[in-house]
XYZ file of C-alpha atoms in Angstrom:
449
model
C 60.024 -39.567 22.146
C 56.292 -38.133 23.013
C 55.618 -40.772 25.500
C 58.881 -39.853 27.785
C 58.206 -35.835 27.209
C 54.371 -36.309 28.336
C 55.571 -39.025 31.462
C 58.261 -36.295 32.358
C 54.876 -33.544 32.423
C 52.762 -35.646 34.270
C 55.450 -36.561 36.944
C 56.112 -32.626 36.804
C 52.352 -32.172 37.268
C 51.789 -34.459 39.990
C 55.046 -34.110 42.038
C 54.066 -29.765 42.146
C 50.894 -30.726 43.473
C 51.697 -33.758 46.171
C 54.730 -31.607 47.645
C 52.764 -28.746 48.099
C 49.941 -31.379 50.225
C 52.214 -33.019 51.791
C 54.151 -29.594 53.207
C 51.021 -28.576 54.430
C 50.888 -31.531 56.802
C 54.444 -31.241 57.298
C 54.464 -27.408 58.611
C 51.295 -27.864 60.453
C 53.033 -31.054 62.532
C 56.033 -28.751 63.491
C 53.968 -25.792 64.418
C 51.843 -28.055 66.605
C 55.598 -29.260 68.304
C 55.020 -32.705 66.347
C 58.072 -34.761 65.516
C 58.486 -35.136 61.597
C 60.531 -38.498 60.911
C 60.371 -38.570 57.114
C 59.292 -36.136 54.365
C 58.639 -38.232 51.130
C 57.900 -37.229 47.582
C 56.506 -40.501 46.022
C 56.503 -43.828 47.574
C 58.570 -47.182 46.904
C 62.470 -47.595 46.774
C 64.063 -44.452 47.658
C 66.260 -42.415 44.837
C 67.775 -39.605 47.066
C 67.129 -39.147 50.593
C 69.074 -36.584 53.208
C 68.772 -35.832 56.901
C 68.508 -32.438 58.164
C 67.667 -30.648 61.254
C 67.754 -31.005 64.866
C 65.010 -34.097 64.604
C 67.308 -35.585 61.383
C 64.156 -35.198 59.626
C 64.563 -37.433 56.295
C 63.731 -35.553 53.216
C 63.314 -38.370 50.038
C 62.523 -38.735 46.519
C 60.854 -42.050 45.995
C 60.642 -44.393 42.500
C 56.537 -43.840 42.248
C 56.019 -40.428 41.916
C 52.059 -40.579 42.416
C 51.544 -39.771 45.906
C 53.762 -38.720 48.976
C 53.825 -38.800 52.913
C 54.909 -37.599 55.875
C 56.054 -39.664 58.559
C 55.694 -38.494 62.004
C 56.411 -40.008 65.269
C 53.451 -42.242 66.519
C 53.410 -44.651 69.531
C 51.097 -46.864 67.383
C 54.126 -47.507 64.907
C 56.795 -48.183 67.389
C 58.397 -47.312 70.772
C 58.718 -43.711 71.395
C 61.388 -42.806 73.928
C 59.752 -41.221 77.123
C 61.192 -37.562 76.735
C 59.449 -37.346 73.218
C 55.962 -39.351 74.186
C 54.930 -35.313 74.033
C 56.049 -34.890 70.617
C 53.759 -38.224 69.147
C 50.740 -37.572 66.760
C 48.684 -39.867 69.039
C 49.669 -37.885 72.098
C 47.832 -34.357 70.429
C 44.464 -33.100 71.651
C 42.219 -33.732 68.939
C 42.105 -30.057 67.844
C 45.901 -30.319 66.723
C 45.473 -33.869 65.170
C 42.646 -32.457 63.013
C 44.291 -29.151 62.096
C 47.691 -31.408 61.266
C 45.109 -33.630 58.572
C 43.011 -30.838 57.520
C 46.262 -28.889 56.564
C 47.306 -30.802 53.410
C 43.975 -30.309 51.526
C 44.179 -26.109 52.752
C 47.183 -26.061 51.038
C 46.074 -27.588 47.451
C 43.448 -24.930 47.827
C 46.258 -21.981 48.563
C 48.481 -23.200 45.633
C 45.446 -23.219 43.438
C 44.678 -19.479 44.326
C 48.094 -18.867 44.213
C 48.741 -20.279 40.510
C 45.289 -18.268 39.709
C 47.050 -15.187 40.854
C 50.033 -15.342 38.875
C 47.903 -15.782 36.215
C 45.768 -13.055 36.683
C 48.690 -10.357 37.718
C 50.951 -11.548 34.582
C 47.857 -11.475 32.258
C 46.220 -14.210 29.830
C 45.089 -14.400 26.411
C 41.968 -15.309 25.429
C 39.047 -14.944 23.094
C 36.378 -11.854 22.869
C 33.264 -12.420 23.499
C 31.808 -12.158 20.377
C 28.993 -14.145 18.870
C 30.085 -15.687 15.623
C 27.154 -17.940 14.937
C 23.706 -18.093 16.257
C 22.008 -21.664 15.117
C 18.357 -22.095 13.737
C 15.948 -23.024 16.055
C 18.201 -23.275 18.960
C 18.422 -22.142 22.521
C 20.446 -19.373 21.900
C 17.941 -17.917 18.776
C 15.083 -18.593 21.463
C 16.282 -15.886 24.043
C 17.168 -12.982 21.557
C 20.506 -13.864 20.770
C 22.296 -12.257 17.290
C 25.239 -12.578 15.467
C 27.937 -9.685 16.151
C 26.136 -9.782 19.491
C 29.029 -9.225 22.158
C 28.420 -11.346 26.078
C 28.356 -8.538 28.482
C 27.876 -10.540 32.032
C 26.363 -13.852 32.814
C 24.004 -13.808 35.732
C 25.251 -10.130 36.384
C 28.989 -11.472 36.666
C 30.828 -9.625 34.312
C 33.118 -11.686 31.285
C 35.766 -10.857 29.336
C 36.697 -14.078 27.412
C 34.921 -16.873 25.976
C 35.848 -19.116 28.666
C 34.675 -16.724 31.368
C 31.035 -17.094 29.674
C 31.883 -21.018 29.574
C 32.446 -21.389 33.183
C 29.699 -19.175 34.363
C 27.317 -21.128 32.384
C 28.415 -24.366 33.686
C 28.653 -22.871 37.415
C 25.212 -21.658 37.433
C 23.578 -24.557 35.557
C 25.537 -26.935 38.140
C 23.535 -24.870 41.401
C 20.060 -25.490 39.386
C 20.201 -21.445 38.630
C 18.803 -20.408 35.221
C 21.154 -18.433 33.085
C 20.705 -14.906 31.973
C 22.976 -13.362 29.686
C 23.660 -9.338 28.671
C 24.925 -8.322 25.677
C 26.466 -5.276 23.856
C 24.748 -4.163 20.943
C 25.079 -1.482 19.142
C 26.939 0.077 22.119
C 23.715 -0.769 24.540
C 23.599 -3.306 27.136
C 20.510 -5.559 26.673
C 19.274 -8.543 29.118
C 17.898 -11.412 27.330
C 15.328 -13.710 28.036
C 16.205 -16.149 30.478
C 17.964 -20.003 29.869
C 16.461 -22.543 31.867
C 19.096 -24.685 34.020
C 17.383 -27.491 32.549
C 18.260 -27.267 28.859
C 22.042 -27.212 29.825
C 23.666 -30.700 29.454
C 26.730 -30.551 31.820
C 27.954 -33.747 30.187
C 28.165 -31.863 26.615
C 32.273 -31.155 25.821
C 30.876 -27.979 24.557
C 28.061 -26.140 26.799
C 27.506 -23.402 24.742
C 27.455 -25.216 20.862
C 24.955 -27.265 22.414
C 22.910 -23.940 22.962
C 23.230 -23.148 19.659
C 26.005 -20.081 20.510
C 29.321 -20.600 18.629
C 32.246 -17.845 18.661
C 34.018 -16.736 15.609
C 35.612 -20.158 15.065
C 32.650 -21.834 13.703
C 31.779 -19.108 10.931
C 33.998 -20.808 8.493
C 33.193 -23.061 5.876
C 36.802 -24.087 4.893
C 38.871 -26.914 5.919
C 42.163 -25.916 7.543
C 43.837 -29.601 8.092
C 43.461 -32.670 7.065
C 44.425 -35.996 9.263
C 46.938 -38.423 7.358
C 45.007 -41.781 6.643
C 41.699 -40.273 7.933
C 38.488 -40.745 5.492
C 39.069 -36.753 4.637
C 42.829 -38.165 3.265
C 41.683 -40.722 1.661
C 38.989 -39.159 -0.611
C 40.828 -36.764 -1.709
C 40.354 -33.728 0.403
C 42.308 -30.622 0.377
C 43.447 -27.635 2.979
C 41.778 -24.814 1.830
C 38.466 -26.545 0.050
C 35.439 -24.998 1.225
C 32.478 -27.183 1.941
C 29.268 -25.586 -0.153
C 26.548 -28.589 0.874
C 26.383 -31.783 1.718
C 24.348 -34.437 0.318
C 22.507 -31.433 -1.575
C 22.037 -29.448 1.910
C 23.597 -26.286 2.064
C 25.771 -25.818 5.174
C 26.533 -22.232 6.619
C 28.836 -22.689 9.311
C 31.317 -25.329 10.869
C 28.894 -26.482 12.771
C 26.675 -27.528 10.115
C 29.135 -29.390 8.935
C 29.587 -31.218 12.095
C 26.524 -32.096 12.893
C 25.746 -33.941 9.530
C 29.208 -35.876 9.874
C 28.184 -37.154 12.954
C 24.669 -38.316 11.974
C 26.130 -39.929 9.208
C 29.126 -42.771 10.898
C 29.709 -45.750 7.846
C 27.526 -43.724 5.310
C 28.309 -42.142 2.296
C 28.235 -38.746 1.869
C 28.642 -36.552 -0.903
C 30.284 -33.136 -0.574
C 30.085 -29.867 -2.836
C 33.576 -28.421 -2.716
C 34.734 -25.032 -4.015
C 38.557 -25.589 -4.858
C 40.146 -22.750 -6.670
C 37.012 -20.925 -7.894
C 36.037 -24.606 -9.080
C 33.110 -26.404 -7.888
C 33.842 -30.595 -7.581
C 31.808 -33.103 -6.004
C 33.753 -35.611 -3.461
C 32.337 -38.581 -2.384
C 33.361 -39.687 1.278
C 32.674 -42.270 4.072
C 32.705 -40.994 7.550
C 34.354 -43.466 9.998
C 32.437 -44.912 12.897
C 33.831 -43.945 16.387
C 32.288 -45.323 19.683
C 32.831 -43.063 22.776
C 30.845 -42.819 26.112
C 28.461 -45.042 24.929
C 27.788 -43.030 21.799
C 28.608 -43.871 17.890
C 29.401 -41.050 15.863
C 30.967 -40.547 12.144
C 34.229 -38.252 11.605
C 36.211 -37.302 8.657
C 39.311 -36.005 10.352
C 38.780 -32.668 9.088
C 39.075 -28.999 11.526
C 38.228 -25.813 10.052
C 40.597 -22.680 8.780
C 40.507 -19.763 10.233
C 42.582 -16.876 9.150
C 45.474 -15.490 11.096
C 44.072 -11.986 10.679
C 40.725 -12.931 12.005
C 42.398 -14.905 15.055
C 44.469 -11.897 16.113
C 40.895 -9.890 15.607
C 39.188 -11.870 17.894
C 42.018 -12.222 20.431
C 41.968 -9.984 23.570
C 44.790 -9.906 26.345
C 43.555 -9.688 30.023
C 45.577 -8.628 32.697
C 44.473 -7.231 36.585
C 46.237 -5.266 38.893
C 47.854 -6.836 42.261
C 44.899 -6.473 44.828
C 42.220 -7.170 42.022
C 44.377 -10.216 41.272
C 43.877 -11.425 44.822
C 40.574 -11.009 44.630
C 39.606 -12.838 41.644
C 41.980 -15.771 42.685
C 39.814 -16.400 45.457
C 36.823 -15.998 43.537
C 38.541 -18.423 40.415
C 39.067 -21.112 43.727
C 36.289 -20.543 45.384
C 34.298 -21.205 41.838
C 36.025 -24.149 40.598
C 35.882 -25.782 44.343
C 32.064 -25.499 44.178
C 31.977 -26.676 40.454
C 33.794 -30.061 41.502
C 31.292 -30.606 44.838
C 28.623 -30.160 42.572
C 30.098 -32.381 40.353
C 30.960 -35.291 43.062
C 26.975 -34.686 44.052
C 25.684 -35.155 41.041
C 27.763 -38.114 40.435
C 26.491 -39.830 43.680
C 22.940 -38.768 42.449
C 23.394 -40.573 39.026
C 22.602 -37.066 37.151
C 26.228 -37.260 35.307
C 27.916 -40.258 33.857
C 31.137 -41.435 36.066
C 32.698 -41.595 32.122
C 34.020 -38.017 32.508
C 36.441 -39.251 35.309
C 39.963 -39.391 34.486
C 43.086 -41.208 35.477
C 46.690 -40.965 35.179
C 46.669 -41.479 31.334
C 44.155 -38.542 31.081
C 45.958 -36.323 33.506
C 48.987 -36.914 31.399
C 47.591 -35.893 28.194
C 45.832 -32.699 29.832
C 49.097 -31.420 31.225
C 51.328 -32.154 27.847
C 48.721 -30.320 26.229
C 48.313 -27.444 28.834
C 52.240 -27.345 28.983
C 52.897 -27.060 25.197
C 49.585 -24.306 24.858
C 51.708 -21.913 27.242
C 52.678 -21.429 31.267
C 49.443 -19.746 32.225
C 47.423 -22.689 30.491
C 49.705 -25.116 32.201
C 49.159 -23.048 35.494
C 45.591 -23.010 35.636
C 45.364 -27.142 34.928
C 48.426 -27.532 37.958
C 45.117 -24.855 39.879
C 42.302 -27.245 38.824
C 44.034 -30.042 39.427
C 45.503 -29.038 42.761
C 41.776 -28.311 43.790
C 40.440 -31.833 42.902
C 43.169 -33.392 44.567
C 42.397 -31.142 47.803
C 38.873 -32.028 47.231
C 39.262 -36.046 46.746
C 41.285 -35.911 50.167
C 38.186 -34.180 52.275
C 36.362 -37.206 51.323
C 35.191 -39.296 54.298
C 36.900 -42.475 52.583
C 39.265 -44.293 54.849
C 42.592 -43.962 53.953
C 42.183 -40.365 52.905
C 42.192 -37.173 55.105
C 38.739 -36.923 54.977
C 38.516 -40.705 56.492
C 40.829 -39.472 59.362
C 39.000 -35.984 60.062
C 35.570 -38.441 60.053
C 37.580 -40.703 63.373
C 37.953 -37.197 64.511
C 34.444 -36.156 64.249
C 33.353 -39.192 65.783
C 35.915 -39.015 68.597
C 34.677 -35.772 69.316
C 30.696 -37.105 69.621
C 31.742 -40.105 71.576
C 34.165 -38.680 73.316
C 36.796 -41.234 72.898
C 39.223 -42.457 70.028
C 37.589 -45.085 67.327
C 39.097 -48.622 68.346
C 42.573 -49.867 66.474
C 40.447 -52.702 65.487
C 37.327 -50.912 63.847
C 39.938 -48.701 61.927
C 41.570 -51.284 60.438
C 38.079 -52.612 59.084
C 37.329 -48.900 57.985
C 41.013 -48.764 56.384
C 40.357 -52.087 54.513
C 37.150 -51.535 52.795
C 38.901 -47.385 51.950
C 41.915 -49.224 50.370
C 39.517 -51.361 48.246
C 37.295 -48.069 47.515
C 40.228 -46.209 46.066
C 41.827 -49.297 44.031
C 38.472 -49.653 42.369
C 38.339 -46.074 41.755
C 41.806 -46.166 40.121
C 40.663 -48.639 37.693
C 37.703 -47.273 36.635
C 39.832 -44.136 35.912
C 42.291 -46.077 33.976
C 39.504 -48.106 32.069
C 38.091 -44.202 30.772
C 41.362 -43.206 30.096
C 42.270 -46.300 27.983
C 38.465 -46.124 26.549
C 39.480 -42.539 25.451
C 42.523 -43.522 23.836
C 41.294 -46.805 22.115
């Protein structure tokens, strides 16, 4: 049942983004006077279709929901009656053809901005920017950060939630800019020492945690969840147990606990536990986990955070109409820039390609975000829409960016590229896309194995 649910959410997610992308091509074609023969969501066998309008355009849904297309009148794909030749795509000016092709990705960015607008105008929940833990000998400690500071801004960009802090840190670090935090301390705004962008690893899952900067959740030393069948479960650890020390080494927060466990895969460790006012010792063997060419230990536990503390650290962020429009455009721009930076770093080998996700990974993210609430789901839709827009703009034959590349060459040499050369490029582009798809799927399978 969970699998069917996940697949359903994945189909919904992809269908929303693809439909709007193809609508961009469709509406641009209509405005440019090109006849649209088919508007399809999905590929393969037709499940449902209906012809509408004076051009009898067929709107249809097909069996494979991993894309879509707009089929326009084109002399390269069949005979065109003389009175309709002026409505064929291939007979349009270079400017019109470019507009039609570019409008698909453009509508992806418009859709993302709209989703961000809905999030800002309706309001979203987040955690306050209060600092819960500053690790000893960490970057956070070296810049003068203290526990209970409230992060006010990142490089003069005001932040209101913990995720805002993360996003701005990643954004500026990816642009190779040093990070300067301003904090509220005793009702005063204090500017801290800068953090060099070189010490920030963009491949870390927890960017702020890698700097020794953690929020209130990591203050806990109590176990809140024990996974069935895990090493923790088999050793007798229980919810509510408080971990005092590991192998005689005192721990001060959850990050200390995780750090020691990760460093000891397949090695017995002794936990000193406080359970119902009694101290007990439990021996446990962290299981060995291999992921992204790394090996680390895992127990199968997560921290206990009291509901009262969660509510105290929650914040509802909501903006007015015009401010929501402004922020949605800024957010779309920021994530677009971040994605381009990631692609450039990927090409240069500065980040690992293991972070690329395929349909399995996207399906999991979509289901999780859908369960987390509509704002989380809208946020994921916005990010995926931007990613698909950028992917389609890459100069790879078979994609919109490949066609725009043809048109740029046509503009320079003052004549279209021959069909023979285009066919060769299309075969190369198809090969690249197939290889990329298999690589993304391979990454997905590694994550779940």
